[in-house]
Coordinates of C-alpha atoms in Angstrom, one line a residue:
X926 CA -90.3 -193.5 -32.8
X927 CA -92.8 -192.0 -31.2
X928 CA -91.1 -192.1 -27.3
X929 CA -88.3 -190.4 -29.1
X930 CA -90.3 -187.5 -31.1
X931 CA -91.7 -187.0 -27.7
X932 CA -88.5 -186.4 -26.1
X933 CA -87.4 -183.7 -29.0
X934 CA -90.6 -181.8 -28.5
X935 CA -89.9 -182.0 -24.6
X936 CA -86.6 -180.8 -24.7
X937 CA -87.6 -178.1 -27.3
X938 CA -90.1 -176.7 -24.9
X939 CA -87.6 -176.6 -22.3
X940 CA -85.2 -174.7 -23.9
X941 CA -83.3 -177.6 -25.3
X942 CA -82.8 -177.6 -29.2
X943 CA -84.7 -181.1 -30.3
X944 CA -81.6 -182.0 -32.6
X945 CA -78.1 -182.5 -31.5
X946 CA -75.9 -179.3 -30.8
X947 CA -72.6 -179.2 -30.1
X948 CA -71.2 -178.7 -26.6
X949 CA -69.4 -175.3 -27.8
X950 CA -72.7 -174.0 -29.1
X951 CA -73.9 -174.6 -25.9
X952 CA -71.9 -173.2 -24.3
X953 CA -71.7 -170.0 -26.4
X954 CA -75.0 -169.8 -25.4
X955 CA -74.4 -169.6 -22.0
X956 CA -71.4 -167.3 -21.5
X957 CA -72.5 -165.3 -24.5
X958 CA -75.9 -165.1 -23.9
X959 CA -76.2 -165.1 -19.7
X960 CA -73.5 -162.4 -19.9
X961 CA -75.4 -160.1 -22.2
X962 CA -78.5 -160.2 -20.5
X963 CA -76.7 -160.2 -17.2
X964 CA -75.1 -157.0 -18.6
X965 CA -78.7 -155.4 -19.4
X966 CA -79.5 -156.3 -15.9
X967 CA -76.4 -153.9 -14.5
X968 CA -77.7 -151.5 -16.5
X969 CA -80.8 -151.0 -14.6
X970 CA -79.4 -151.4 -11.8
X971 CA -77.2 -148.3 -12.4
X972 CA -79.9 -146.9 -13.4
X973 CA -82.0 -147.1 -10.5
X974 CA -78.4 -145.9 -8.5
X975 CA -78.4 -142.9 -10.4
X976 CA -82.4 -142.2 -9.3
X977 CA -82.2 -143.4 -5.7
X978 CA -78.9 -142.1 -4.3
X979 CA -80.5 -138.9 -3.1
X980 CA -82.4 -140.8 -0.9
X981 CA -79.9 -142.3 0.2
X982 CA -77.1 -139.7 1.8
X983 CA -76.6 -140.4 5.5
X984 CA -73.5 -138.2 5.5
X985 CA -74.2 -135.1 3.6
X986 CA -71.7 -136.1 0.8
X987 CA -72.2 -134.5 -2.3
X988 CA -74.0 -136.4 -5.3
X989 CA -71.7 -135.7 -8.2
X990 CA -68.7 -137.5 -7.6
X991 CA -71.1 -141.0 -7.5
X992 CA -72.9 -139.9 -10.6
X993 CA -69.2 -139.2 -12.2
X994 CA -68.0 -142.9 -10.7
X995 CA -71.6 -144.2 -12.1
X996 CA -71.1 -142.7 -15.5
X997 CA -67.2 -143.5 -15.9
X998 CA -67.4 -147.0 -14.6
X999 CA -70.6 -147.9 -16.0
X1000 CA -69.6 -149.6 -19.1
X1001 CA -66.5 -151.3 -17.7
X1002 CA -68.8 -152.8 -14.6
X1003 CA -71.0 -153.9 -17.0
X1004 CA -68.8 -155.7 -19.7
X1005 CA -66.9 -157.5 -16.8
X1006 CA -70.1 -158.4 -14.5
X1007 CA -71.7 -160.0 -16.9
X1008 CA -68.7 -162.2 -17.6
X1009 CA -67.9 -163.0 -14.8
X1010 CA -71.8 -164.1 -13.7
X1011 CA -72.1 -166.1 -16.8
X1012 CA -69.1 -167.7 -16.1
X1013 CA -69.8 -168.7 -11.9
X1014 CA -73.6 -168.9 -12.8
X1015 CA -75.3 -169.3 -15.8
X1016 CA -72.5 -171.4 -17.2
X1017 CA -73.1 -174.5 -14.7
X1018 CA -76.1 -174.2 -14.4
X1019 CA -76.5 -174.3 -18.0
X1020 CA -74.6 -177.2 -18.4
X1021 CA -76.4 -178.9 -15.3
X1022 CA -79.4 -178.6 -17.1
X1023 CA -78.1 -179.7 -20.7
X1024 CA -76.3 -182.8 -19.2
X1025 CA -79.5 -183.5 -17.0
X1026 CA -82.0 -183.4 -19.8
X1027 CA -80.0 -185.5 -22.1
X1028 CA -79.2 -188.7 -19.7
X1029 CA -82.9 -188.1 -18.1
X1030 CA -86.4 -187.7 -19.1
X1031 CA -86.6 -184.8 -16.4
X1032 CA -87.2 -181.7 -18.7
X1033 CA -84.3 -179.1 -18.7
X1034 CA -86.4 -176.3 -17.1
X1035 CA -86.7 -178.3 -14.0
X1036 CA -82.9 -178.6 -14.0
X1037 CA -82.3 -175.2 -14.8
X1038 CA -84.5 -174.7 -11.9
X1039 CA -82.7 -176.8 -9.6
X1040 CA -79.0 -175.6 -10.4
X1041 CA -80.3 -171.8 -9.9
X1042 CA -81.8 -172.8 -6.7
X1043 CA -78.6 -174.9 -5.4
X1044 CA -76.1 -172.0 -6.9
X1045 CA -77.8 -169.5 -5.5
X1046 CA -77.9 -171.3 -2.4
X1047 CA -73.9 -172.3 -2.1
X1048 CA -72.8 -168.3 -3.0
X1049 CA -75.2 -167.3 -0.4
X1050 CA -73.6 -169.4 2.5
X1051 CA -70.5 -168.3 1.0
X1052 CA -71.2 -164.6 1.1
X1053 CA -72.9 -164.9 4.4
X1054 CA -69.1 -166.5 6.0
X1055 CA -67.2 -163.5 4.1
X1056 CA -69.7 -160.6 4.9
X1057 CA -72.4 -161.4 7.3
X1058 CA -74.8 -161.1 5.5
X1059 CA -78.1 -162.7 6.6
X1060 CA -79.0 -166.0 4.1
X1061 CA -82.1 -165.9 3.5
X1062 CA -82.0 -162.5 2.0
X1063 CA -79.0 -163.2 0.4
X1064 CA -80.3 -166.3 -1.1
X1065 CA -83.6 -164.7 -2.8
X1066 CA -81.6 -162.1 -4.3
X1067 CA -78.6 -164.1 -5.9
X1068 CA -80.9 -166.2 -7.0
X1069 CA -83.4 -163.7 -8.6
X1070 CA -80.3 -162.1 -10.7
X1071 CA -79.9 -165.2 -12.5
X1072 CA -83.2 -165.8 -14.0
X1073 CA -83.4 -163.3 -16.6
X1074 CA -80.1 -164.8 -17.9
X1075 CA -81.2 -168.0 -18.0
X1076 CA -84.2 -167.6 -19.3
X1077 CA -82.6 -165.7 -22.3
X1078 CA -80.1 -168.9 -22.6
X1079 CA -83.6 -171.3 -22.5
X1080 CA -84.4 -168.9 -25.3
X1081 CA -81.4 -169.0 -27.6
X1082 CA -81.4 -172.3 -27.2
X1083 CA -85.1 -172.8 -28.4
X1084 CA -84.2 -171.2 -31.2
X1085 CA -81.2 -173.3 -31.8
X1086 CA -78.8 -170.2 -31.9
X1087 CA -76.4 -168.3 -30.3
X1088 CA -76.3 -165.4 -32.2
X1089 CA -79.2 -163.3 -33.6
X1090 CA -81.7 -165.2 -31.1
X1091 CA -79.5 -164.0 -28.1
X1092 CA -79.2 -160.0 -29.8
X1093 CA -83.0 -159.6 -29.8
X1094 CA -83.8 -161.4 -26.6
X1095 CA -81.1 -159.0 -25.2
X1096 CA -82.3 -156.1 -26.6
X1097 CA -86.2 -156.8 -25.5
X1098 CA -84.6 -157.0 -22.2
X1099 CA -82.1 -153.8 -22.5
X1100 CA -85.4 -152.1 -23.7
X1101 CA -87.7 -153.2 -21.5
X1102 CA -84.8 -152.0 -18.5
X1103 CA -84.6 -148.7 -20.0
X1104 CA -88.3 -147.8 -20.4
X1105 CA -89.7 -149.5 -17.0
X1106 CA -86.3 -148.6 -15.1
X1107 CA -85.6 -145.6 -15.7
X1108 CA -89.3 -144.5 -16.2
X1109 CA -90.8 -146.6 -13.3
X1110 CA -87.7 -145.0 -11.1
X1111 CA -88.2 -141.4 -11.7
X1112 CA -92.1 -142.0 -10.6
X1113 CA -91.4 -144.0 -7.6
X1114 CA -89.0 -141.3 -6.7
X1115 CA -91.5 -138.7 -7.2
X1116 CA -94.0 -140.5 -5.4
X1117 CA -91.8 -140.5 -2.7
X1118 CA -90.3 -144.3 -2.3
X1119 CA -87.8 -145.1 -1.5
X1120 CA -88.2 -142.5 1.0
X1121 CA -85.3 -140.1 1.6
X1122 CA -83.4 -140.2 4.6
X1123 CA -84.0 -138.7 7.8
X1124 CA -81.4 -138.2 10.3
X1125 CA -82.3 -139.3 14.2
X1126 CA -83.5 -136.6 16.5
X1127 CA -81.5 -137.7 19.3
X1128 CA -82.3 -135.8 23.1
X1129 CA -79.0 -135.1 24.7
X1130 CA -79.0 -137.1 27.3
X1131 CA -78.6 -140.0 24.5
X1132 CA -75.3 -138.5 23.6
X1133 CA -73.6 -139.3 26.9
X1134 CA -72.4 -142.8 25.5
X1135 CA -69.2 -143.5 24.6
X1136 CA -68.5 -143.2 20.7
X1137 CA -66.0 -145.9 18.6
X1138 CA -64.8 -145.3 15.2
X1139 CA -62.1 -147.6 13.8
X1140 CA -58.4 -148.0 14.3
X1141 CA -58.9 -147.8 18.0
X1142 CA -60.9 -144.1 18.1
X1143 CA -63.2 -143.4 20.7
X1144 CA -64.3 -139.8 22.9
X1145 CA -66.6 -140.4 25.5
X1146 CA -69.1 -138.0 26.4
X1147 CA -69.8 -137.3 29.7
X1148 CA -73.5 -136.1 31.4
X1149 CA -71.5 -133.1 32.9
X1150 CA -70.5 -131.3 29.9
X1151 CA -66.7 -133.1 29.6
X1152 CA -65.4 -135.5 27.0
X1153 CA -62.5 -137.8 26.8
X1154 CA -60.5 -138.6 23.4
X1155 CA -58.5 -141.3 22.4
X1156 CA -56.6 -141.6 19.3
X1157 CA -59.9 -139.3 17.6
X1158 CA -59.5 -138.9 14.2
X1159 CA -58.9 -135.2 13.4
X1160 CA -61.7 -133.9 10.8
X1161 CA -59.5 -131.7 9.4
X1162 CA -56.0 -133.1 8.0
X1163 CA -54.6 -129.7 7.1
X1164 CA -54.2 -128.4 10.4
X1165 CA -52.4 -131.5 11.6
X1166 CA -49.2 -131.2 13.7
X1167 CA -47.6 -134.4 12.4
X1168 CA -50.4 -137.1 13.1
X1169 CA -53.8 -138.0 12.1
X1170 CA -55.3 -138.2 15.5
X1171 CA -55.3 -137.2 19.1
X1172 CA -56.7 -137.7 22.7
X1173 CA -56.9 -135.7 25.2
X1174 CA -59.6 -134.1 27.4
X1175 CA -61.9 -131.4 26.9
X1176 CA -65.6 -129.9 26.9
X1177 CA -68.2 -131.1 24.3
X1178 CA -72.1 -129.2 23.7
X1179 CA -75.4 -130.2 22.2
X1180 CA -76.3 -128.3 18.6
X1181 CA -80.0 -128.4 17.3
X1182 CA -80.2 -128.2 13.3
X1183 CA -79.8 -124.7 12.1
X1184 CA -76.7 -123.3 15.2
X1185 CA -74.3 -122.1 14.2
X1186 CA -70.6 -124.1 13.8
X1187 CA -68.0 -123.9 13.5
X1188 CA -65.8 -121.3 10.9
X1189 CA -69.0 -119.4 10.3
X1190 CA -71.0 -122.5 9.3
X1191 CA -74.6 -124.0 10.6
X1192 CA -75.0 -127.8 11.6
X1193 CA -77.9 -129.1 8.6
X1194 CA -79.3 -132.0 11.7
X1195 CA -78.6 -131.9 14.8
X1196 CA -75.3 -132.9 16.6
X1197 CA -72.2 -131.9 19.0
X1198 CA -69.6 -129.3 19.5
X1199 CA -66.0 -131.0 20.8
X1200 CA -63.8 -128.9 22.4
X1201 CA -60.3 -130.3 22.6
X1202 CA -57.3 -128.1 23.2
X1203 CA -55.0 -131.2 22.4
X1204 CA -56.7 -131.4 18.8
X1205 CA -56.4 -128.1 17.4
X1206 CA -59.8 -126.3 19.1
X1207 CA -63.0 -127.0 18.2
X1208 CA -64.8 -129.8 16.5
X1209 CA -68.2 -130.2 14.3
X1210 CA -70.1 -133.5 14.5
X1211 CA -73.3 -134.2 13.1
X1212 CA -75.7 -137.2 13.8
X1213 CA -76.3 -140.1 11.4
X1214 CA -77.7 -143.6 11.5
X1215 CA -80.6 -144.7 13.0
X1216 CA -82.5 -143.7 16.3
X1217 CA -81.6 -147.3 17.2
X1218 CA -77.8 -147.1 15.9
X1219 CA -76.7 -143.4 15.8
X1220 CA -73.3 -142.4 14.3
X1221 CA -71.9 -139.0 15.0
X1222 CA -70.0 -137.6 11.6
X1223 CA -67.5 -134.9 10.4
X1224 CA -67.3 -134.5 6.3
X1225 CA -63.9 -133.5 5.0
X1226 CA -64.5 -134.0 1.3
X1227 CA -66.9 -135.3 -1.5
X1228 CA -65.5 -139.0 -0.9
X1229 CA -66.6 -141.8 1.5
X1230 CA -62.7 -142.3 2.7
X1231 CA -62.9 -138.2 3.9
X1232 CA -65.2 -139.6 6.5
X1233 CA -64.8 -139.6 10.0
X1234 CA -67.7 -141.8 11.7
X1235 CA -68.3 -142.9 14.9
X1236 CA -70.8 -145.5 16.7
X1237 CA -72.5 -145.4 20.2
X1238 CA -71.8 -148.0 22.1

């Protein structure tokens, strides 16, 4: 009798209720609850988007169209993110947990603790075949977004309920994302982290390189003032003769920040003049990157796809 009022309190600690609940509850718990909370988690995260991402403009793209994708999207991001982490996260390891505690005497905390570990683990190998990513990285931070979730599913199911449990440990963390998110956000920014970008000061003897973009583009800069294209994306579409890009041979010339450009403009960083008869004249391109990775860029519009980028080396 005693062994088994034990094993209620035990499992109550845990975040298991100490009578029976049904498996639906449970899982209620998990897809309703880990995908609310997930969704309070996307919200500071667009949040913080919408305070950082003027530190963050390599390319001189103006801010408004992100803040109008940001605003727009929002919700819809929100509603479906969180489904669909409660549903490839919190869900098994929910369940891991549940079925572990029951058959076991090891307390569903340490299960729940296990399964976020292992998950976490298995999407970040998985991610790290599909984009490269590095896995230790990855790891810490798939892992890290599935706490709060969890914990607020440990919590419903302390309280033995799905429903008004789950609202206010949502809205603690919804509030708690607002205040210290958007709050903590603007100061950081103020204070001047994350710091805002600074393009590469680049000398030009680091611009004779030859320069890649995709779909095959390249111009190669030459210490003697000339400069080879191939299939060079043209930076500005409406004075196209037909095609999208050109090659050919020409003259290119070092800019400081503040010359003048082309069409009566100035170059805001430094960058490189491209003369190429073959592709309609003259051409402005502006340095981005790193010292260690520079990018040369010509801006066409307010969107990433009217970007025309390329890499040394």
């Amino acid at each position: 009798m005693t062994g088994g009022t034990e094993d209620a309190e035990a499992r109550a600690g845990a975040g298991v209720p100490a009578g029976p609940v049904p498996w639906d509850l449970a899982m209620t718990q998990a897809l309703l609850g880990g995908g609310a909370i997930a969704a309070a988690q996307v919200v500071l995260w667009g949040l913080w988007e919408l305070i950082s991402i003027g530190t963050r403009d390599d390319y001189e793209q103006p801010i408004e169209g992100a803040f109008l994708l940001i605003c727009c999207m929002g919700p819809f991001v929100a509603v479906l993110g969180s489904f669909l982490h409660a549903l490839a996260f919190t869900l098994p390891v929910a369940a891991l947990a549940r079925l572990g505690a029951d058959r076991t005497r090891v307390r569903a905390q340490w299960w729940m603790a296990a399964g976020l570990v292992l998950l976490a683990a298995g999407y970040a190998w998985l991610i790290g075949q599909v984009a490269g990513l590095p896995f230790g990285w990855t790891w810490t931070r798939t892992a890290a977004f599935g706490v709060i979730p969890l914990a607020g599913v440990a919590y419903a199911a302390r309280r033995g309920s799905a429903g008004m449990a789950m609202v206010r440990a949502t809205g603690w963390v919804l509030g708690v994302a607002l205040v210290f998110g958007f709050g903590g956000g603007i100061i950081a920014t103020e204070a001047g982290w994350p710091p805002p970008y600074v393009p590469p000061r680049l000398e030009r003897t680091e611009y004779v390189a030859q320069w890649t973009g995709d779909d095959g583009a390249s111009v190669t800069l030459r210490a003697d003032g000339s400069a080879v294209a191939e299939r060079l994306p043209r930076p500005w579409p409406a004075q196209e003769s037909g095609t999208s890009h050109c090659s050919g041979m020409g003259t290119w010339q070092f800019r400081e920040e503040g010359s003048d450009g082309r069409h009566e403009t100035r170059f805001l960083r430094d960058g490189i003049v491209l003369t190429l008869p073959s592709c309609g004249g003259d051409q402005d391109w502006q340095v981005a990157g790193t010292a260690e990775h520079p990018e040369l860029f010509a801006a066409v519009g307010a969107e990433a796809a009217d970007l025309r980028i390329l890499r040394r080396g």
